[in-house]
Coordinates of C-alpha atoms and ligand atoms in Angstrom, one line a residue:
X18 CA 223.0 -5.3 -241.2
X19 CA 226.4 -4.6 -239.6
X20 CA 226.4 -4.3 -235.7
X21 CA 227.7 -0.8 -236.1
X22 CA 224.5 0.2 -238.0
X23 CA 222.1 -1.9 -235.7
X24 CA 223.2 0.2 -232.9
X25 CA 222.9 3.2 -235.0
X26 CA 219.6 2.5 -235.3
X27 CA 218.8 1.4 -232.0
X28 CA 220.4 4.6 -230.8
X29 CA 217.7 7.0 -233.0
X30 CA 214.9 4.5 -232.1
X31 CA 215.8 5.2 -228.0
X32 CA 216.4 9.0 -228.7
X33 CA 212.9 9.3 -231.1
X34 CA 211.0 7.4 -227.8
X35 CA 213.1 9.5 -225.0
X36 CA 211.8 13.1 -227.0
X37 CA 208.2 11.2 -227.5
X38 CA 207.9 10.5 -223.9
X39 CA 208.8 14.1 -223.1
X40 CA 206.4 15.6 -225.0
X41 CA 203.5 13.1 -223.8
X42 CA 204.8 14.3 -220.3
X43 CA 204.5 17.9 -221.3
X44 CA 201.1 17.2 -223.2
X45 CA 199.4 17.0 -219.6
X46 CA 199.5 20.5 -218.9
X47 CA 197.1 22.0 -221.6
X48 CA 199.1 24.7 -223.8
X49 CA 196.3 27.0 -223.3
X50 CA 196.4 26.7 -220.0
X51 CA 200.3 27.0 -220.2
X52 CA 199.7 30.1 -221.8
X53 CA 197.5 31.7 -219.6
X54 CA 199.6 31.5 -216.7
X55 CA 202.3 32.4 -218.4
X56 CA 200.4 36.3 -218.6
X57 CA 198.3 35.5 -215.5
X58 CA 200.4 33.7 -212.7
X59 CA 197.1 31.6 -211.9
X60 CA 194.6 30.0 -213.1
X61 CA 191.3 27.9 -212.3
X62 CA 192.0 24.4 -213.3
X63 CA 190.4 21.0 -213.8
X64 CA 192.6 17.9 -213.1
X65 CA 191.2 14.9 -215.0
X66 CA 192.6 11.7 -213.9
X67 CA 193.4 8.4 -215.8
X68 CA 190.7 5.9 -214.1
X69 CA 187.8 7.0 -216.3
X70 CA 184.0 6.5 -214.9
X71 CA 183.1 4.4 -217.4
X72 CA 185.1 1.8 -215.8
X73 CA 183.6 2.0 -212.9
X74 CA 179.9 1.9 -213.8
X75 CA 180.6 -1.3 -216.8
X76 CA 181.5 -3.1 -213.1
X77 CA 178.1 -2.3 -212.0
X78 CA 175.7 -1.1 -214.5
X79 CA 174.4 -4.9 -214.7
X80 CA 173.6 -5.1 -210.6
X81 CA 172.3 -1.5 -211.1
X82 CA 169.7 -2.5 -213.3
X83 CA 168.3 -5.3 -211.3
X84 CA 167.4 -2.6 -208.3
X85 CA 164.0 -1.8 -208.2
X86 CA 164.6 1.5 -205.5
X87 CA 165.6 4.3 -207.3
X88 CA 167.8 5.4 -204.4
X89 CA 169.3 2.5 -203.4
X90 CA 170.2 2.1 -207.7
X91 CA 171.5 5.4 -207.3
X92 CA 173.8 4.9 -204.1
X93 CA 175.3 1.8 -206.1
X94 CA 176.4 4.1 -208.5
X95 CA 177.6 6.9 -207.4
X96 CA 179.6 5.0 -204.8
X97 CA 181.2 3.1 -207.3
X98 CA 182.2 6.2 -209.3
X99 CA 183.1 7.8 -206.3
X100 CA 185.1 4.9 -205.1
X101 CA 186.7 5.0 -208.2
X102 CA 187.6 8.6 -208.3
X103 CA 188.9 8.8 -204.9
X104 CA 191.3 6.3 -205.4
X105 CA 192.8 8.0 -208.2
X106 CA 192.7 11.8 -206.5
X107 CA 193.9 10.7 -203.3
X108 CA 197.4 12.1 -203.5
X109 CA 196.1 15.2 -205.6
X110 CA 194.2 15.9 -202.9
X111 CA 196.3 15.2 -199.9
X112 CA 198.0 17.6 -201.2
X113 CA 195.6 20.4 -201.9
X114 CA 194.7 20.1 -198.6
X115 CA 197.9 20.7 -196.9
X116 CA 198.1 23.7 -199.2
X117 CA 194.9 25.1 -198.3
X118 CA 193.7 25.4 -201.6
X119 CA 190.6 25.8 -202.9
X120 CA 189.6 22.9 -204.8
X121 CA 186.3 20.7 -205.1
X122 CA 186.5 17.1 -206.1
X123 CA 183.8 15.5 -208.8
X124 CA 183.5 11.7 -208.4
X125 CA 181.3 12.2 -211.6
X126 CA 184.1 12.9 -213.9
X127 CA 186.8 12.1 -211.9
X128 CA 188.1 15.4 -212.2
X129 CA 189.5 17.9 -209.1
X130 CA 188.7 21.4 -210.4
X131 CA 191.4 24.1 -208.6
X132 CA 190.4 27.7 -208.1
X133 CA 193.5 29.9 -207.8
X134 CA 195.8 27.8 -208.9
X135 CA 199.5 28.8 -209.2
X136 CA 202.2 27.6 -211.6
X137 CA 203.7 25.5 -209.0
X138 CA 201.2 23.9 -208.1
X139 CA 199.7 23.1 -211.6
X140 CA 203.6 21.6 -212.5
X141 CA 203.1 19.5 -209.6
X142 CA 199.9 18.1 -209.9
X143 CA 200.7 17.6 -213.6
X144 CA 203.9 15.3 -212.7
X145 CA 201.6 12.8 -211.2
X146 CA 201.5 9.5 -212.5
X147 CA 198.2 9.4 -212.2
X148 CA 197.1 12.3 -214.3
X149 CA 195.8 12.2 -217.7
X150 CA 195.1 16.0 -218.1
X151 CA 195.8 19.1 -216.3
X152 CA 193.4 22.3 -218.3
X153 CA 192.0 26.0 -217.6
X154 CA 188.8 25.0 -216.4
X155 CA 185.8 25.7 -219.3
X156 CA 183.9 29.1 -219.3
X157 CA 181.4 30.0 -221.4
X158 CA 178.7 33.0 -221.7
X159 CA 175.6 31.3 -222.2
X160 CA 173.9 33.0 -225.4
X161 CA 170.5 34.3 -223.7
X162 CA 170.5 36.6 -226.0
X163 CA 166.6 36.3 -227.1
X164 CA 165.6 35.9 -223.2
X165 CA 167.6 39.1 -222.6
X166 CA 165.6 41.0 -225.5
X167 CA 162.4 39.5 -224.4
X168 CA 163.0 40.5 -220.1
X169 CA 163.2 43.9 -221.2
X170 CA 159.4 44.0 -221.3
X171 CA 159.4 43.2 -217.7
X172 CA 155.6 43.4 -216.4
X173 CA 156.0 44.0 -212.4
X174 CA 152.3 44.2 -212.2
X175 CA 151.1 41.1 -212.8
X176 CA 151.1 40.4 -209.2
X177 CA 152.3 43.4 -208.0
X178 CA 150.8 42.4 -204.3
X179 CA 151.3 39.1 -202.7
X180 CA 148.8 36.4 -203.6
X181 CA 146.4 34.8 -201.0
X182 CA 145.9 31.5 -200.4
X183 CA 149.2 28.8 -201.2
X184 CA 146.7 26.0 -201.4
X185 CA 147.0 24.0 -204.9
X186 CA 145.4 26.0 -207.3
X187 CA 141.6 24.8 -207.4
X188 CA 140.4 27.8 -208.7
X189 CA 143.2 29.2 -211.0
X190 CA 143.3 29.4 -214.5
X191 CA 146.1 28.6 -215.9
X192 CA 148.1 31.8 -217.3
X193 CA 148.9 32.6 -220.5
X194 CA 149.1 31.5 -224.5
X195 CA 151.3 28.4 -223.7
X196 CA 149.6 27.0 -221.1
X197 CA 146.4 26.8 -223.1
X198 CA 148.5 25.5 -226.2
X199 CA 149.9 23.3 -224.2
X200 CA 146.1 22.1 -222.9
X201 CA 147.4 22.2 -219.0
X202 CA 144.2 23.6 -217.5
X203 CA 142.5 20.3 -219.0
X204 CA 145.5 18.4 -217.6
X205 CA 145.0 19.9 -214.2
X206 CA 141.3 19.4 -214.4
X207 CA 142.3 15.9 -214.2
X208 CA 143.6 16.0 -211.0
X209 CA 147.6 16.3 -212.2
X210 CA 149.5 18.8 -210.9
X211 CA 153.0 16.7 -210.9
X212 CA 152.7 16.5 -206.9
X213 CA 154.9 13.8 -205.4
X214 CA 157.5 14.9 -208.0
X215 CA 160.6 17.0 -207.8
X216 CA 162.0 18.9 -210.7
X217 CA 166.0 19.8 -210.4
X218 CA 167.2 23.2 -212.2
X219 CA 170.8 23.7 -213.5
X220 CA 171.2 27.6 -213.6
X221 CA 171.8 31.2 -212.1
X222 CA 170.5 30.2 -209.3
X223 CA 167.1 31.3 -207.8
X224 CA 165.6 33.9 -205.8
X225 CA 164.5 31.0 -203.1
X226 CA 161.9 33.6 -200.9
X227 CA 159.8 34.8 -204.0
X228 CA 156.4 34.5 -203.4
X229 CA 155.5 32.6 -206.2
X230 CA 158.2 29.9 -205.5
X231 CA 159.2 29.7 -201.6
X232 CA 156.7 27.1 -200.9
X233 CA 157.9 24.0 -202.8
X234 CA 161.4 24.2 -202.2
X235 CA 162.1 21.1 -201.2
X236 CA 164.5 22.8 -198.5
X237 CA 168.2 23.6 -197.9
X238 CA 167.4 20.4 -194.8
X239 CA 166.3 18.0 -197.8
X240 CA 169.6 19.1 -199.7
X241 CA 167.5 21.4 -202.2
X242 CA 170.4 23.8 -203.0
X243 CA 173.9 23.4 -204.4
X244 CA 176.9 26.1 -205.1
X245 CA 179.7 24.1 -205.5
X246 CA 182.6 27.0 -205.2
X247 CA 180.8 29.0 -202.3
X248 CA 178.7 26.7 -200.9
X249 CA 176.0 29.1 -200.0
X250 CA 173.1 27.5 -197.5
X251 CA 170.1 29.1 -199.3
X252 CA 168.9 29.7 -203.0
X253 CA 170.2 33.1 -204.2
X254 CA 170.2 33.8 -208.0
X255 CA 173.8 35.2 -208.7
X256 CA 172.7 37.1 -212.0
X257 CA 173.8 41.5 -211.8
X258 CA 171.9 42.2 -214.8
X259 CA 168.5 41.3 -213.0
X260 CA 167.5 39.4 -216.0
X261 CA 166.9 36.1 -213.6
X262 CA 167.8 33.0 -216.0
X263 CA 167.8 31.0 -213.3
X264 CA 164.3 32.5 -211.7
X265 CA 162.2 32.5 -214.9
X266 CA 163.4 29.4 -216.1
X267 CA 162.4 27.4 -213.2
X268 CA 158.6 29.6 -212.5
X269 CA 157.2 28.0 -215.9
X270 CA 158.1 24.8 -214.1
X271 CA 156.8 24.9 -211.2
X272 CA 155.9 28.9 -210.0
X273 CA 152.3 29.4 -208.1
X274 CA 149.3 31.3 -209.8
X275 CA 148.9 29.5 -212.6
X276 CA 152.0 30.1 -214.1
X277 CA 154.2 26.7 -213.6
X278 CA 153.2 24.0 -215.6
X279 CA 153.1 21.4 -212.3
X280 CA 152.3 24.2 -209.1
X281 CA 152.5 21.0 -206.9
X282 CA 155.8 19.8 -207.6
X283 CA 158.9 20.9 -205.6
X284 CA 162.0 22.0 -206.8
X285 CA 165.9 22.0 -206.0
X286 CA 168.0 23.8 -207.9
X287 CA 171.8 23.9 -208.4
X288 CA 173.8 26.9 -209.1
X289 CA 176.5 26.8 -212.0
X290 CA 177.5 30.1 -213.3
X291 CA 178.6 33.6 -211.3
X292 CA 177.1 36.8 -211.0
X293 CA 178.5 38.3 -214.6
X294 CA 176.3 35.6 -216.0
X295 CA 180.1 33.3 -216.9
X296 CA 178.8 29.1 -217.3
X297 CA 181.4 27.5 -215.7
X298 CA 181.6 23.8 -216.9
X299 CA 183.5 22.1 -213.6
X300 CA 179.6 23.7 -211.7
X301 CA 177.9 22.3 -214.5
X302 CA 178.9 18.7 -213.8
X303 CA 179.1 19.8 -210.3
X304 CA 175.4 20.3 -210.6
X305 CA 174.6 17.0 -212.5
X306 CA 176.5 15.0 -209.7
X307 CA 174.7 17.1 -206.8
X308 CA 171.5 16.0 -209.2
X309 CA 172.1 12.2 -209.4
X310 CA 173.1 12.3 -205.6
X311 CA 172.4 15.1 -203.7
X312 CA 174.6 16.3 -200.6
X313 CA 173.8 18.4 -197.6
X314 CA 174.7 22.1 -198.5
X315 CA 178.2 21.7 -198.1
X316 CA 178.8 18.7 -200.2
X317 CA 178.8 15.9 -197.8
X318 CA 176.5 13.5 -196.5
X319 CA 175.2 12.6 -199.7
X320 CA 171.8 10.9 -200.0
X321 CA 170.7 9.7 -203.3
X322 CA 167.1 9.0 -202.3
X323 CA 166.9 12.8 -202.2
X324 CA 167.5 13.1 -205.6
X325 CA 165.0 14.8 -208.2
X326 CA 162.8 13.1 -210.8
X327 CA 163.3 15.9 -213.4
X328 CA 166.3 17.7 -214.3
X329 CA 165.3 20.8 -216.0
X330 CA 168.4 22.5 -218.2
X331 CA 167.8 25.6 -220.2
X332 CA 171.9 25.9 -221.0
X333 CA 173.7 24.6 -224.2
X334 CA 177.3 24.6 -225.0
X335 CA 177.6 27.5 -227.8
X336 CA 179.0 25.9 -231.0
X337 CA 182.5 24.8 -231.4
X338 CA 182.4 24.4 -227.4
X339 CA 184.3 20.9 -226.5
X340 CA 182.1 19.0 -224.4
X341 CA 183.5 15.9 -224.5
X342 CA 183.7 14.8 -220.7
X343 CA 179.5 15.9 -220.7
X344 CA 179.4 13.0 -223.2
X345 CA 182.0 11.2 -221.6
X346 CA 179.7 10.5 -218.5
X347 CA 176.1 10.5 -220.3
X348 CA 175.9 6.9 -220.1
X349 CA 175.9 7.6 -216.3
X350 CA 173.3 9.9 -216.6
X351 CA 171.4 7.2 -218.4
X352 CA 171.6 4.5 -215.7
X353 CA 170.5 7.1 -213.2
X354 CA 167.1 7.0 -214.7
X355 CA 166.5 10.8 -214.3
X356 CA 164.6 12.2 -216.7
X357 CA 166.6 15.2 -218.0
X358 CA 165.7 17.9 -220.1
X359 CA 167.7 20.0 -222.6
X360 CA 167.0 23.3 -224.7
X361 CA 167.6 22.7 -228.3
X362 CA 169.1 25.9 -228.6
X363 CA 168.3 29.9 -230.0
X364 CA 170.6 29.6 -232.8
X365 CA 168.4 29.0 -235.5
X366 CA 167.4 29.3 -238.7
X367 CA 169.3 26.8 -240.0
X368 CA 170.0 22.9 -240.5
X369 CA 172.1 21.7 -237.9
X370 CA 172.0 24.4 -235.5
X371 CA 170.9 22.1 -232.6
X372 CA 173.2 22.3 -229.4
X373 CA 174.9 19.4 -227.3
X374 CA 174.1 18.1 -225.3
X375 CA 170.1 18.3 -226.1
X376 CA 171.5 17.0 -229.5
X377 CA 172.5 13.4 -228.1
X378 CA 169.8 10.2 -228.5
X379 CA 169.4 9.9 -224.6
X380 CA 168.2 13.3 -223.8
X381 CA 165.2 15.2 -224.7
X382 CA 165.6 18.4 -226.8
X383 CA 163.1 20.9 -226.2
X384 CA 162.5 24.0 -229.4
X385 CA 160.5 27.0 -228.8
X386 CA 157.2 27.0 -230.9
X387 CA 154.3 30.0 -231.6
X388 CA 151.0 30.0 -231.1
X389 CA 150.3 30.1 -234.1
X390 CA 151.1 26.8 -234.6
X391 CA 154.9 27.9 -235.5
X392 CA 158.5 27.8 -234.8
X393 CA 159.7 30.6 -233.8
X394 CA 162.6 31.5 -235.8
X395 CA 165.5 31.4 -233.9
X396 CA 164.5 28.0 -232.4
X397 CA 167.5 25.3 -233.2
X398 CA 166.8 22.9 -235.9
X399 CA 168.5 19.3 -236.3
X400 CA 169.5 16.6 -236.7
X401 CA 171.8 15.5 -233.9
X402 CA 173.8 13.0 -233.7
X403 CA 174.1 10.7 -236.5
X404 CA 171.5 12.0 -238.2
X405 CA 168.1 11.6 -235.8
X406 CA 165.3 13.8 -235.3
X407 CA 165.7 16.7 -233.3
X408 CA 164.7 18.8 -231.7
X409 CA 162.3 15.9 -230.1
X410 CA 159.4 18.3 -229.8
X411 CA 158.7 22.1 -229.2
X412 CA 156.6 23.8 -226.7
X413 CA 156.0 27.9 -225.7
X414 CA 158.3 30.1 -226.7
X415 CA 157.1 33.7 -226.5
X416 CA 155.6 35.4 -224.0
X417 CA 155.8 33.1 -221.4
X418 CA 154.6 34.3 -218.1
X419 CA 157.1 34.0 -215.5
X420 CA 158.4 34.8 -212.1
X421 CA 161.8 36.6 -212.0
X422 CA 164.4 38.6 -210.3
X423 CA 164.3 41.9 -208.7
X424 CA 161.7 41.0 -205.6
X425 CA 159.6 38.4 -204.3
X426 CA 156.6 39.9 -206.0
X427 CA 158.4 40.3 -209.5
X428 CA 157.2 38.5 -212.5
X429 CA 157.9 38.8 -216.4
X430 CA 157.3 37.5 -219.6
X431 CA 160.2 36.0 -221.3
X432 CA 161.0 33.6 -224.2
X433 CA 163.7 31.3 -225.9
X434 CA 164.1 27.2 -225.2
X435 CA 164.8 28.2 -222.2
X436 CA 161.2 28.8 -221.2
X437 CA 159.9 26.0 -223.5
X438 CA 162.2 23.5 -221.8
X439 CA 160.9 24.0 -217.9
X440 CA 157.4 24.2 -219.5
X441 CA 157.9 20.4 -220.5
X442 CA 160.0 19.4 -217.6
X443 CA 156.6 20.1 -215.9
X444 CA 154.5 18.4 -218.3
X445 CA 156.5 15.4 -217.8
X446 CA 156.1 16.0 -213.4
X447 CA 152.2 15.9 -214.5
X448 CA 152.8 12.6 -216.1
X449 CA 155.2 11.0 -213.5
X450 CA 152.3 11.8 -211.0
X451 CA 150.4 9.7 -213.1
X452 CA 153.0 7.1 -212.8
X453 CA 156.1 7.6 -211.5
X454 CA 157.8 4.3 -212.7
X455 CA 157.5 5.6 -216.1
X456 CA 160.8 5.1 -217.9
X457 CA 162.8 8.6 -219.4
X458 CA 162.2 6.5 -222.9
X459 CA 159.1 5.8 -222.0
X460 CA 158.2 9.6 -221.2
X461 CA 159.9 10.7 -224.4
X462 CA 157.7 8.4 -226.4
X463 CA 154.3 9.5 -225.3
X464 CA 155.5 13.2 -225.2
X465 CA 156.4 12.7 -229.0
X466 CA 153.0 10.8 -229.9
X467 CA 150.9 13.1 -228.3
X468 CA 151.9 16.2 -229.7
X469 CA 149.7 18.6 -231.6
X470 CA 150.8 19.3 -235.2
X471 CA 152.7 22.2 -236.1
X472 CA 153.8 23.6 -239.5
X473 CA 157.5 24.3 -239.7
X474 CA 158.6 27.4 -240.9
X475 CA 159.4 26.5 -244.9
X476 CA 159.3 23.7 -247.3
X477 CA 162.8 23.4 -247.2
X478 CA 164.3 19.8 -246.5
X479 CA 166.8 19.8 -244.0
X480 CA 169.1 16.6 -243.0
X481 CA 167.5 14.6 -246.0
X482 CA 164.3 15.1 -244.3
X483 CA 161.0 17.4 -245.9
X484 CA 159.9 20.2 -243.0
X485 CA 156.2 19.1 -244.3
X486 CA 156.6 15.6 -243.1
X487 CA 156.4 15.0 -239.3
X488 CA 158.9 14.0 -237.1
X489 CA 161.5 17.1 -238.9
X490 CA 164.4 18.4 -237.8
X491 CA 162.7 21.8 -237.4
X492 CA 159.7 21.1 -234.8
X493 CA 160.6 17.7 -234.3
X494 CA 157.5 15.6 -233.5
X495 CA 155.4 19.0 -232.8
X496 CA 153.9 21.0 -229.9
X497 CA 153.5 18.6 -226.4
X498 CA 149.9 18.5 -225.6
X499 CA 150.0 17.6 -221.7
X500 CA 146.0 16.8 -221.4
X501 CA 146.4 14.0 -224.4
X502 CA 150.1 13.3 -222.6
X503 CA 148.6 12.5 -219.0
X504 CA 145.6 10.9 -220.9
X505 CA 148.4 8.5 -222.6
X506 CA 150.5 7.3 -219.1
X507 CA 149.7 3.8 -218.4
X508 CA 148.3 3.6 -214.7
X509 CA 151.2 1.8 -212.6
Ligands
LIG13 C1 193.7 9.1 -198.7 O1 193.7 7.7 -198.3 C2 193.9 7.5 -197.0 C3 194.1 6.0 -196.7 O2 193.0 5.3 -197.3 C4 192.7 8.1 -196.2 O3 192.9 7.9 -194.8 C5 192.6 9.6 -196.5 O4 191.5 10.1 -195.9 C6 192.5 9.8 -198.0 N1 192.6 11.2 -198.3 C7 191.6 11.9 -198.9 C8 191.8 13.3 -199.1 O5 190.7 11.3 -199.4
LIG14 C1 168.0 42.2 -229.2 O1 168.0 43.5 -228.8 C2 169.1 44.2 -229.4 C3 169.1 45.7 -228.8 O2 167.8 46.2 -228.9 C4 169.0 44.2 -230.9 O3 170.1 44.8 -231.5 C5 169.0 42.7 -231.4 O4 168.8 42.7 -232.7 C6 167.9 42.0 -230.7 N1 168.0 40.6 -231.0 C7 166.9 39.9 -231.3 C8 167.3 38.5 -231.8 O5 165.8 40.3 -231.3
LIG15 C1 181.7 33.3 -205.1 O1 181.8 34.5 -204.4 C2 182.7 35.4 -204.9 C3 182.9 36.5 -203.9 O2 181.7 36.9 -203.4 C4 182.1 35.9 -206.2 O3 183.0 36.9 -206.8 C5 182.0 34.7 -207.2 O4 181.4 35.2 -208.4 C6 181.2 33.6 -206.5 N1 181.3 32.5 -207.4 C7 180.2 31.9 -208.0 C8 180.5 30.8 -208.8 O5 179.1 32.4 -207.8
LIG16 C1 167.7 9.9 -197.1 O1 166.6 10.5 -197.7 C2 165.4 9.9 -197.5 C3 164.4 10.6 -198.3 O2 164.3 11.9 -197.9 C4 165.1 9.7 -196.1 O3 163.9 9.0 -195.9 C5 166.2 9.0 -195.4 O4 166.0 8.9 -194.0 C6 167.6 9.6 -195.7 N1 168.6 8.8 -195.2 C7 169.5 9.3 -194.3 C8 170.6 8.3 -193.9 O5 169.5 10.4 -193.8
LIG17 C1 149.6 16.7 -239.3 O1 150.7 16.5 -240.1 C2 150.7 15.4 -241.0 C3 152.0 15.3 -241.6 O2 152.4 16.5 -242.3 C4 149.6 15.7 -242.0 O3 149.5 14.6 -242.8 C5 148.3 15.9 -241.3 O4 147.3 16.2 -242.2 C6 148.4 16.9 -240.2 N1 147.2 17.0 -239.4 C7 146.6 18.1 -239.1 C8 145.4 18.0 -238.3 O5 147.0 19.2 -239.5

């Protein structure tokens, strides 16, 4: 090869690397978001940075496992990731402070999530070194379609005056269809009513006085309430439409009267979408961080002892949704040892119509059954990932008495996973009571083996699997039973 022709190609190798580098440079700023405030001057953004998490918790997750006190396991690793993640924002946000913008940081992800944010400002941050990704921050309407429909038949009067008594509830029945298919008046009989235990909720927030619910909040001292964006000091529950996601969901938890699965645990709840009813996914992880390590109010002083047995989450992302950084950061939610609960989803009939992230291995995935010993037909079906069983088992779906949204004395029935979901996050506060060392594999297993059988709704096979044969991907391994559940948790 003659020198002249070396350099030649030298020349085009340096130029092909030069217009590479420039696009990877431009490649930071999303072209979505690029777009967006091209028509809208501003934006709400979420900075991801290069460190990832995982890094940080492989330096730990060995030490982690050793520690026997859940809090002090938990402090390990959150201040690792956190650690980890300030590092890598320091400079980004420096600078957003001497700006005055409104940002909040997530230790979780390693992400800084900018509300407001202008073109400048997004071309700085995304000339940082040490920035991997600069995007319009994740919305989605969460499809409540079915609860919708079903809140429409709102019964006021089933308590239309304040109860008496806030004692545990000695002499109530439990209410409803559900709550004698899922045996809990047996359950209770026993003595369980998940006390000792505190169940988390991800969602539109909750109307914190109503009577039904006001006395196991765990308290806005013991850092029971979480809006990342406007840190509000009490529970409110942000929905306009009255509909009360966030409100019905968590009453078949925990709610007084006979209508929450486990009346003696407490609750915390986080709040992660706005008043139009818009999931934002930067509150959603803000909420699973304020879940693994809870902070006062206003996001400091965190204190991981004060964080929740049970996270409770009756939201999916809708299909096609990209939610990568939940996965991302799962194995973190793993080594936290929280046992968290996922809706399988209203998108059914149909094979494969299971949502993330209740469609990963690690989490459970709750559908919505009949009483008759049914799915209900919109309930998601599976498989998830790589093929295994889901959803992992099914529980109420119709009917479900509830509290809700419009006073403290308002109640409703409602339906969907989202009502199924809580109903379990309770059985499984009834069976930490039991013992509370249990294991969130360990929990999964006896819920599965303890289920009553269920027919699923045809004899068609769906991921290589006959509905006839139990574990399917339409019911999963049937209808939780919490009397034969308690009956199954090994005494610690
Ligand atoms: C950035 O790092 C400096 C030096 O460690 C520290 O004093 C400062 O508080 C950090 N800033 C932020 C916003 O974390
Ligand atoms: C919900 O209600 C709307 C309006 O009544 C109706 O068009 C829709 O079919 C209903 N959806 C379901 C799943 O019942
Ligand atoms: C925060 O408050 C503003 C103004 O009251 C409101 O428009 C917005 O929806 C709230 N944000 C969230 C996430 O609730
Ligand atoms: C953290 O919370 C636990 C449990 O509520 C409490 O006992 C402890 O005193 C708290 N620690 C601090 C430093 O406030
Ligand atoms: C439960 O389901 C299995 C598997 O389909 C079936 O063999 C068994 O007979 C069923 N039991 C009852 C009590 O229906």
């Amino acid at each position: 090869m003659s020198t002249r022709i070396l350099f030649r190609t030298l020349f085009t190798t340096l130029l092909v690397l030069i217009i590479l580098a420039s696009q990877v440079q431009s490649q930071v700023i999303s072209n979505k978001l690029k777009e967006s405030l091209e028509k809208n001057r501003i934006g709400n953004i979420i900075v991801t940075f290069k460190t990832r998490p995982l890094e940080a918790l492989n330096r730990v997750v060995e030490k982690i496992r050793t520690i026997k006190n859940r809090g002090e396991r938990l402090h390990l690793l959150s201040n690792e990731l956190e650690n980890n993640a300030f590092k890598s924002q320091n400079t980004t946000l420096e600078m957003l402070q001497s700006k005055r913008a409104k940002y909040f940081s997530l230790w979780l992800t390693n992400q800084v999530s900018v509300r407001g944010a202008s073109i400048d400002l997004v071309n700085t941050i995304g000339s940082l070194p040490e920035v991997l990704r600069v995007e319009e921050c994740k919305t989605f309407v969460f499809p409540q379609e079915k609860f919708q429909n079903s809140s429409t038949t709102l019964i006021e009067d089933i308590f239309s005056e304040p109860q008496e008594g806030h004692d545990l509830p000695v002499d109530v029945e439990p209410i409803g269809l559900y709550m004698d298919k899922l045996e809990v008046a047996k359950a209770w009989k026993l003595g369980f009513f998940g006390s000792g235990i505190v169940i988390g909720i991800i969602d539109t927030g909750v109307v914190g006085t109503h009577d039904a619910l006001r006395d196991n909040y765990v308290g806005t001292k013991n850092y029971g309430w979480f809006d990342a964006v406007n840190t509000t000091k009490y529970p409110i529950a942000v929905e306009k439409y009255g509909f009360g996601h966030g409100t019905c969901c968590l009453g078949a938890a925990v709610a007084q009267y006979g209508i929450g699965v486990a009346p003696a645990a407490k609750w915390m709840a986080c709040l992660a979408a706005d008043e139009d009813g818009i999931w934002y996914e930067d509150l959603v992880l803000s909420c699973l961080q304020f879940m693994l390590c809870p902070t006062d109010y206003q996001g400091n002083n965190k204190n991981c002892s004060k964080a929740p047995n049970i996270v409770t989450n009756s939201w999916y992302y809708p299909s096609g949704e990209d939610d990568s950084v939940l996965r991302e950061i799962t194995p973190v939610l793993v080594e936290s040892q929280i046992h968290f609960l996922f809706c399988a989803g209203n998108e059914g009939p149909g094979c494969g119509t299971v949502a993330a992230p209740g469609s990963y291995k690690d989490f459970i995935a709750v559908g919505a059954g009949t009483h008759e010993d049914n799915l209900q037909d919109y309930s998601s079906w599976g498989p998830g990932d790589d093929g295994i069983i889901k959803p992992d088992v099914i529980a109420g779906g119709k009917w479900v008495h509830t509290t809700c949204t419009g006073s403290d004395y308002t109640y409703t029935t409602a339906e969907g996973c989202s009502l199924a979901t809580p109903m379990v996050a309770g059985v499984v506060a009834l069976m930490l009571q039991k013992n509370p060392s249990l294991s969130p594999a360990e929990v999964k297993q006896i819920l599965m083996k303890t289920t009553t059988n269920v027919t699923a709704l045809n004899e068609d096979e769906c991921g290589g699997v006959p509905v006839n044969k139990i574990p399917n991907h339409q019911i999963g391994y049937g209808f939780v039973n919490a009397f034969n559940a308690v009956n199954s948790v090994p005494v610690s």
